[in-house]
CSV table of C-alpha atoms in Angstrom, one decimal:
chain,number,residue,atom,x,y,z
A,1004,MET,CA,-1.8,-10.2,5.1
A,1005,GLU,CA,0.8,-7.4,5.2
A,1006,TRP,CA,2.6,-6.6,2.0
A,1007,LYS,CA,6.0,-5.7,3.3
A,1008,THR,CA,8.9,-5.4,0.9
A,1009,LYS,CA,12.0,-3.2,0.4
A,1010,ILE,CA,9.8,-0.8,-1.6
A,1011,THR,CA,7.2,-0.4,1.1
A,1012,ASP,CA,10.0,0.2,3.5
A,1013,LEU,CA,11.6,2.8,1.2
A,1014,LEU,CA,8.5,4.7,0.4
A,1015,GLY,CA,6.2,4.0,3.3
A,1016,CYS,CA,3.2,2.9,1.2
A,1017,LYS,CA,0.8,0.1,2.2
A,1018,TYR,CA,1.1,-1.9,-1.0
A,1019,PRO,CA,4.3,-2.4,-3.1
A,1020,ILE,CA,2.4,-0.9,-6.0
A,1021,LEU,CA,3.4,2.4,-7.7
A,1022,GLN,CA,1.4,4.5,-10.1
A,1023,GLY,CA,3.0,4.8,-13.5
A,1024,ALA,CA,3.8,8.3,-14.6
A,1025,THR,CA,1.5,9.2,-17.5
A,1026,GLU,CA,2.1,12.2,-19.7
A,1027,ARG,CA,-0.8,14.6,-19.9
A,1028,ILE,CA,-3.0,12.9,-17.2
A,1029,GLY,CA,-0.7,12.4,-14.3
A,1030,VAL,CA,-2.3,15.2,-12.2
A,1031,TRP,CA,-2.2,15.6,-8.5
A,1032,PRO,CA,-5.8,14.6,-7.7
A,1033,TYR,CA,-5.2,11.3,-9.5
A,1034,ALA,CA,-2.0,10.7,-7.6
A,1035,ALA,CA,-3.7,11.6,-4.3
A,1036,ALA,CA,-6.5,9.1,-4.9
A,1037,ILE,CA,-4.0,6.3,-5.6
A,1038,ALA,CA,-1.9,7.3,-2.6
A,1039,GLU,CA,-5.0,7.4,-0.3
A,1040,ALA,CA,-5.9,3.9,-1.4
A,1041,GLY,CA,-2.5,2.5,-0.3
A,1042,ALA,CA,-0.3,2.5,-3.4
A,1043,HIS,CA,2.4,5.1,-4.2
A,1044,GLY,CA,1.0,8.0,-6.3
A,1045,THR,CA,3.0,9.9,-8.9
A,1046,ILE,CA,2.6,13.5,-10.1
A,1047,THR,CA,4.0,14.0,-13.6
A,1048,ALA,CA,6.0,17.2,-13.4
A,1049,SER,CA,5.7,18.0,-17.1
A,1050,ILE,CA,1.9,18.6,-16.7
A,1051,SER,CA,2.6,21.3,-14.1
A,1052,LYS,CA,4.7,23.1,-16.7
A,1053,THR,CA,6.3,25.6,-14.2
A,1054,PRO,CA,8.1,25.1,-10.8
A,1055,GLU,CA,5.5,27.4,-9.2
A,1056,GLN,CA,2.6,25.2,-10.4
A,1057,LEU,CA,4.5,22.0,-9.4
A,1058,GLN,CA,4.9,23.3,-5.9
A,1059,GLU,CA,1.2,24.1,-5.6
A,1060,ASP,CA,0.3,20.7,-7.0
A,1061,ILE,CA,2.6,19.0,-4.5
A,1062,ARG,CA,1.1,20.9,-1.6
A,1063,ASN,CA,-2.5,20.2,-2.8
A,1064,CYS,CA,-1.6,16.5,-3.0
A,1065,LYS,CA,-0.2,16.6,0.6
A,1066,LYS,CA,-3.5,18.1,1.8
A,1067,ALA,CA,-5.6,15.5,0.0
A,1068,THR,CA,-3.9,12.4,1.3
A,1069,THR,CA,-2.0,10.9,4.1
A,1070,GLY,CA,-0.5,8.3,1.7
A,1071,THR,CA,2.8,8.5,-0.1
A,1072,PHE,CA,3.5,10.0,-3.5
A,1073,GLY,CA,6.4,11.3,-5.6
A,1074,VAL,CA,7.2,13.3,-8.7
A,1075,ASN,CA,8.2,12.1,-12.1
A,1076,LEU,CA,10.9,14.1,-13.9
A,1077,SER,CA,11.1,12.7,-17.4
A,1078,ILE,CA,14.3,14.0,-19.0
A,1079,GLY,CA,13.6,15.6,-22.4
A,1080,ILE,CA,9.9,16.1,-21.6
A,1081,CYS,CA,9.8,18.0,-18.3
A,1082,PRO,CA,10.4,21.7,-18.8
A,1083,ARG,CA,12.9,23.6,-16.5
A,1084,ILE,CA,13.8,20.2,-15.0
A,1085,ASP,CA,16.5,21.6,-12.7
A,1086,GLU,CA,14.1,24.0,-11.1
A,1087,MET,CA,11.4,21.3,-10.9
A,1088,LEU,CA,13.9,19.2,-9.0
A,1089,GLU,CA,14.6,22.1,-6.6
A,1090,VAL,CA,10.9,22.2,-5.8
A,1091,CYS,CA,10.9,18.5,-5.0
A,1092,ILE,CA,13.8,19.0,-2.7
A,1093,ALA,CA,12.1,21.9,-1.0
A,1094,GLU,CA,8.9,19.9,-0.5
A,1095,GLN,CA,10.9,16.7,0.4
A,1096,VAL,CA,9.0,14.4,-2.0
A,1097,PRO,CA,10.6,11.3,-3.7
A,1098,VAL,CA,11.6,11.7,-7.3
A,1099,GLU,CA,11.5,9.4,-10.2
A,1100,THR,CA,13.7,10.2,-13.1
A,1101,ALA,CA,13.0,8.6,-16.5
A,1102,LEU,CA,13.5,8.4,-20.3
A,1103,TYR,CA,17.2,9.2,-20.5
A,1104,LYS,CA,20.3,8.9,-18.4
A,1105,PRO,CA,19.9,11.0,-15.2
A,1106,ASP,CA,23.6,11.9,-14.9
A,1107,ALA,CA,23.0,15.7,-15.0
A,1108,LEU,CA,20.6,15.5,-12.0
A,1109,ALA,CA,22.3,12.8,-10.0
A,1110,LYS,CA,24.7,14.9,-7.9
A,1111,ARG,CA,22.0,17.3,-6.8
A,1112,ILE,CA,19.6,14.5,-6.0
A,1113,LYS,CA,22.2,12.7,-3.9
A,1114,GLU,CA,23.2,15.9,-2.1
A,1115,SER,CA,19.5,16.5,-1.2
A,1116,GLY,CA,19.0,13.1,0.4
A,1117,LEU,CA,15.7,12.6,-1.5
A,1118,LYS,CA,14.5,9.1,-2.1
A,1119,TRP,CA,15.4,8.5,-5.8
A,1120,ILE,CA,14.0,5.9,-8.2
A,1121,HIS,CA,15.1,5.7,-11.9
A,1122,LYS,CA,13.0,4.1,-14.6
A,1123,SER,CA,14.7,2.3,-17.4
A,1124,ALA,CA,13.8,0.0,-20.3
A,1125,ARG,CA,17.2,-1.7,-20.5
A,1126,VAL,CA,19.1,-3.5,-17.8
A,1127,LYS,CA,22.5,-2.0,-18.8
A,1128,ASP,CA,21.0,1.6,-18.3
A,1129,ALA,CA,19.7,0.5,-14.9
A,1130,VAL,CA,23.2,-0.7,-13.9
A,1131,HIS,CA,24.5,2.8,-14.9
A,1132,ALA,CA,21.8,4.5,-12.8
A,1133,GLN,CA,22.7,2.2,-9.8
A,1134,GLU,CA,26.3,3.4,-10.1
A,1135,LEU,CA,25.0,7.0,-9.8
A,1136,GLY,CA,23.4,6.1,-6.5
A,1137,VAL,CA,19.7,5.5,-7.1
A,1138,ASP,CA,17.7,3.9,-4.3
A,1139,ALA,CA,15.6,1.6,-6.6
A,1140,ILE,CA,15.1,0.9,-10.3
A,1141,ILE,CA,11.9,0.5,-12.3
A,1142,LEU,CA,12.5,-1.8,-15.2
A,1143,VAL,CA,9.9,-1.7,-17.9
A,1144,GLY,CA,9.3,-4.7,-20.2
A,1145,LEU,CA,8.1,-4.6,-23.7
A,1146,GLU,CA,4.5,-5.4,-22.8
A,1147,GLY,CA,4.1,-2.0,-21.2
A,1148,GLY,CA,2.5,1.0,-22.9
A,1149,GLY,CA,4.2,4.3,-23.9
A,1150,PHE,CA,7.5,4.8,-25.5
A,1151,LYS,CA,9.8,1.8,-26.2
A,1152,ASN,CA,13.4,1.2,-26.7
A,1153,PRO,CA,14.3,-0.9,-29.8
A,1154,ALA,CA,16.5,-3.1,-27.6
A,1155,GLN,CA,13.8,-3.7,-25.0
A,1156,TYR,CA,12.9,-7.3,-23.9
A,1157,PRO,CA,9.7,-8.7,-22.5
A,1158,THR,CA,8.9,-8.0,-18.9
A,1159,MET,CA,9.7,-11.5,-17.5
A,1160,THR,CA,13.2,-11.6,-19.1
A,1161,THR,CA,13.9,-8.0,-18.2
A,1162,ILE,CA,13.0,-8.4,-14.5
A,1163,LEU,CA,14.9,-11.7,-14.1
A,1164,GLU,CA,18.0,-10.2,-15.7
A,1165,GLY,CA,17.6,-7.0,-13.6
A,1166,VAL,CA,17.4,-8.9,-10.4
A,1167,ARG,CA,20.5,-10.9,-11.3
A,1168,ARG,CA,22.6,-7.8,-12.1
A,1169,LEU,CA,21.3,-5.2,-9.7
A,1170,SER,CA,21.8,-4.9,-6.0
A,1171,VAL,CA,19.2,-2.1,-5.4
A,1172,PRO,CA,15.5,-3.1,-5.3
A,1173,VAL,CA,13.9,-3.7,-8.7
A,1174,ILE,CA,10.3,-2.6,-9.4
A,1175,ALA,CA,8.6,-4.4,-12.3
A,1176,ALA,CA,6.6,-2.7,-15.0
A,1177,GLY,CA,5.0,-3.7,-18.3
A,1178,GLY,CA,1.6,-5.3,-18.6
A,1179,ILE,CA,0.9,-5.7,-14.9
A,1180,GLY,CA,-2.6,-5.1,-13.7
A,1181,ASP,CA,-3.9,-8.2,-11.8
A,1182,ALA,CA,-3.1,-10.5,-9.0
A,1183,HIS,CA,-1.3,-13.1,-11.1
A,1184,ALA,CA,1.0,-10.6,-12.7
A,1185,PHE,CA,1.6,-8.9,-9.4
A,1186,LEU,CA,2.6,-12.2,-7.7
A,1187,GLY,CA,4.6,-13.2,-10.8
A,1188,ALA,CA,6.8,-10.1,-10.6
A,1189,LEU,CA,7.4,-10.6,-6.9
A,1190,ALA,CA,8.3,-14.3,-7.6
A,1191,LEU,CA,10.9,-13.1,-10.1
A,1192,GLY,CA,12.5,-11.1,-7.4
A,1193,ALA,CA,11.0,-7.7,-7.8
A,1194,GLU,CA,10.2,-5.8,-4.7
A,1195,GLY,CA,7.2,-4.0,-6.2
A,1196,VAL,CA,5.3,-3.3,-9.4
A,1197,VAL,CA,4.3,-0.3,-11.4
A,1198,MET,CA,0.8,0.0,-12.9
A,1199,ALA,CA,-0.1,2.7,-15.4
A,1200,SER,CA,-2.7,1.3,-17.8
A,1201,ALA,CA,-4.7,-0.6,-15.1
A,1202,PHE,CA,-5.0,2.6,-13.1
A,1203,MET,CA,-6.2,4.5,-16.2
A,1204,THR,CA,-9.3,2.4,-16.2
A,1205,THR,CA,-10.4,3.5,-12.7
A,1206,LYS,CA,-13.1,5.9,-11.8
A,1207,GLU,CA,-10.6,8.4,-10.5
A,1208,SER,CA,-8.6,8.4,-13.7
A,1209,PRO,CA,-8.8,11.7,-15.7
A,1210,VAL,CA,-9.4,9.6,-18.9
A,1211,SER,CA,-13.0,10.1,-20.2
A,1212,GLN,CA,-15.6,7.4,-19.6
A,1213,LYS,CA,-15.8,6.5,-23.3
A,1214,TRP,CA,-12.1,5.7,-23.5
A,1215,LYS,CA,-12.2,3.7,-20.3
A,1216,GLU,CA,-15.0,1.6,-21.8
A,1217,ALA,CA,-13.0,1.2,-25.0
A,1218,MET,CA,-10.0,0.0,-23.0
A,1219,LEU,CA,-12.1,-2.8,-21.4
A,1220,THR,CA,-13.1,-4.1,-24.9
A,1221,LEU,CA,-9.5,-4.7,-25.9
A,1222,SER,CA,-8.6,-8.4,-26.5
A,1223,LEU,CA,-5.4,-10.2,-26.8
A,1224,ASP,CA,-6.9,-11.9,-29.8
A,1225,ASP,CA,-6.9,-8.5,-31.6
A,1226,PRO,CA,-3.8,-8.3,-33.9
A,1227,GLU,CA,-4.0,-4.5,-34.0
A,1228,PHE,CA,-3.8,-4.3,-30.2
A,1229,ARG,CA,-1.0,-6.9,-30.1
A,1230,ASN,CA,1.1,-5.2,-32.7
A,1231,ARG,CA,0.6,-1.8,-31.3
A,1232,VAL,CA,1.8,-2.8,-27.9
A,1233,MET,CA,4.7,-4.9,-29.1
A,1234,THR,CA,6.1,-2.5,-31.7
A,1235,PRO,CA,8.7,-0.1,-30.3
A,1236,ARG,CA,7.6,3.6,-30.2
A,1237,ILE,CA,10.6,5.9,-29.8
A,1238,PHE,CA,10.2,9.2,-28.1
A,1239,ASP,CA,10.6,12.2,-30.4
A,1240,PRO,CA,11.0,15.5,-28.5
A,1241,LYS,CA,10.2,17.5,-31.6
A,1242,ALA,CA,6.9,15.7,-32.3
A,1243,PRO,CA,3.8,17.8,-31.5
A,1244,ARG,CA,2.1,16.8,-28.3
A,1245,GLN,CA,-1.7,16.2,-28.3
A,1246,ALA,CA,-3.9,17.7,-25.6
A,1247,ALA,CA,-5.2,15.1,-23.1
A,1248,ASP,CA,-8.8,15.5,-24.4
A,1249,ASP,CA,-7.6,14.7,-28.0
A,1250,VAL,CA,-5.9,11.4,-27.1
A,1251,ASN,CA,-7.6,8.1,-27.8
A,1252,TRP,CA,-6.3,6.5,-24.6
A,1253,SER,CA,-7.5,3.1,-25.6
A,1254,ASN,CA,-4.6,3.2,-28.1
A,1255,ALA,CA,-2.1,4.0,-25.4
A,1256,VAL,CA,-2.5,1.2,-22.9
A,1257,SER,CA,-0.7,-2.1,-22.2
A,1258,PHE,CA,-1.9,-5.7,-22.2
A,1259,SER,CA,-2.9,-5.3,-18.6
A,1260,VAL,CA,-6.3,-3.9,-19.4
A,1261,ALA,CA,-7.3,-7.2,-21.2
A,1262,GLY,CA,-7.8,-8.7,-17.7
A,1263,ILE,CA,-10.0,-5.9,-16.4
A,1264,ARG,CA,-13.8,-6.2,-16.9
A,1265,GLN,CA,-15.3,-3.1,-15.3
A,1266,VAL,CA,-14.5,0.4,-14.3
A,1267,LEU,CA,-13.6,0.2,-10.6
A,1268,SER,CA,-12.5,2.7,-8.0
A,1269,VAL,CA,-8.7,2.8,-7.3
A,1270,LYS,CA,-9.5,1.3,-3.9
A,1271,GLU,CA,-11.5,-1.5,-5.4
A,1272,LEU,CA,-8.8,-2.3,-7.9
A,1273,LEU,CA,-6.1,-2.5,-5.3
A,1274,GLU,CA,-8.1,-4.5,-2.9
A,1275,ASN,CA,-9.1,-6.9,-5.6
A,1276,ILE,CA,-5.5,-7.4,-6.7
A,1277,THR,CA,-4.1,-7.9,-3.2
A,1278,SER,CA,-7.0,-10.1,-1.8
A,1279,GLU,CA,-6.8,-12.3,-4.9
A,1280,ALA,CA,-3.1,-12.5,-4.6
A,1281,GLU,CA,-3.5,-13.7,-1.0
A,1282,ALA,CA,-6.0,-16.3,-2.1
A,1283,ILE,CA,-3.7,-17.6,-4.8
A,1284,VAL,CA,-0.8,-17.9,-2.4
A,1285,LYS,CA,-3.0,-19.8,0.1
A,1286,GLY,CA,-4.2,-22.1,-2.6
A,1287,TRP,CA,-0.8,-23.1,-3.9
A,1288,ARG,CA,-0.6,-26.8,-3.0
A,1289,PHE,CA,3.2,-27.0,-3.5
A,1290,LEU,CA,3.6,-24.6,-0.5
A,1291,LYS,CA,1.8,-26.9,1.9
């Protein structure tokens, strides 16, 4: 079965699945492994720290994979963001803006002709980004990990409203990590999905083995897990940033990890999701 959507057409990836940008661990070898397995990888520019290092990281990633990848530019986190954007333009890689309104970068991105995706937690912000000329929108529901907006809605509600109000392709994010969630997002009208937490459990993830194993013990019956994911966490640019090795990554993941039972390779995870999705579709009696 060929997974062909507006997002696979836009980005050229095999599967309509994107790697979620992750602060501190979104390095190029991780992005390359995901791209090589057929999804769309993402280098987090803030990890590179300088435009010179970002350019080296992009070139290393190009050498490591024939798959597709882009660069995340998180506004308020990424240093020297205008220069980082110029590197992306020079290297002709897609960009994903995130966290705040991308107005200051919009004109230059559009002039460059780069493929441009913006990530938003609220539909009204996505509508604004569409007016600026983005090619696609990532909409993140409340079930996702990471920073939250106090006005954020659950994933299903957010995607459904986004599809109603947007004309550009919508990419669903927030608690997606298995075949059912993947198909559910597509059924709502999304043209693809973003997975961050699910990819963090894979063998290629930079997260240490102990935290991967801790992620796989998380249960939806655990009130601490439930409350942590569902409670808005607002980004504070002045807050001290922990080094990657100091982070308990099992406290940073979404509900998607509750459906993962073992540490798999990226390729195994993607093949499991897509093959199971095909089996589900073929088994739907109401389609016969």
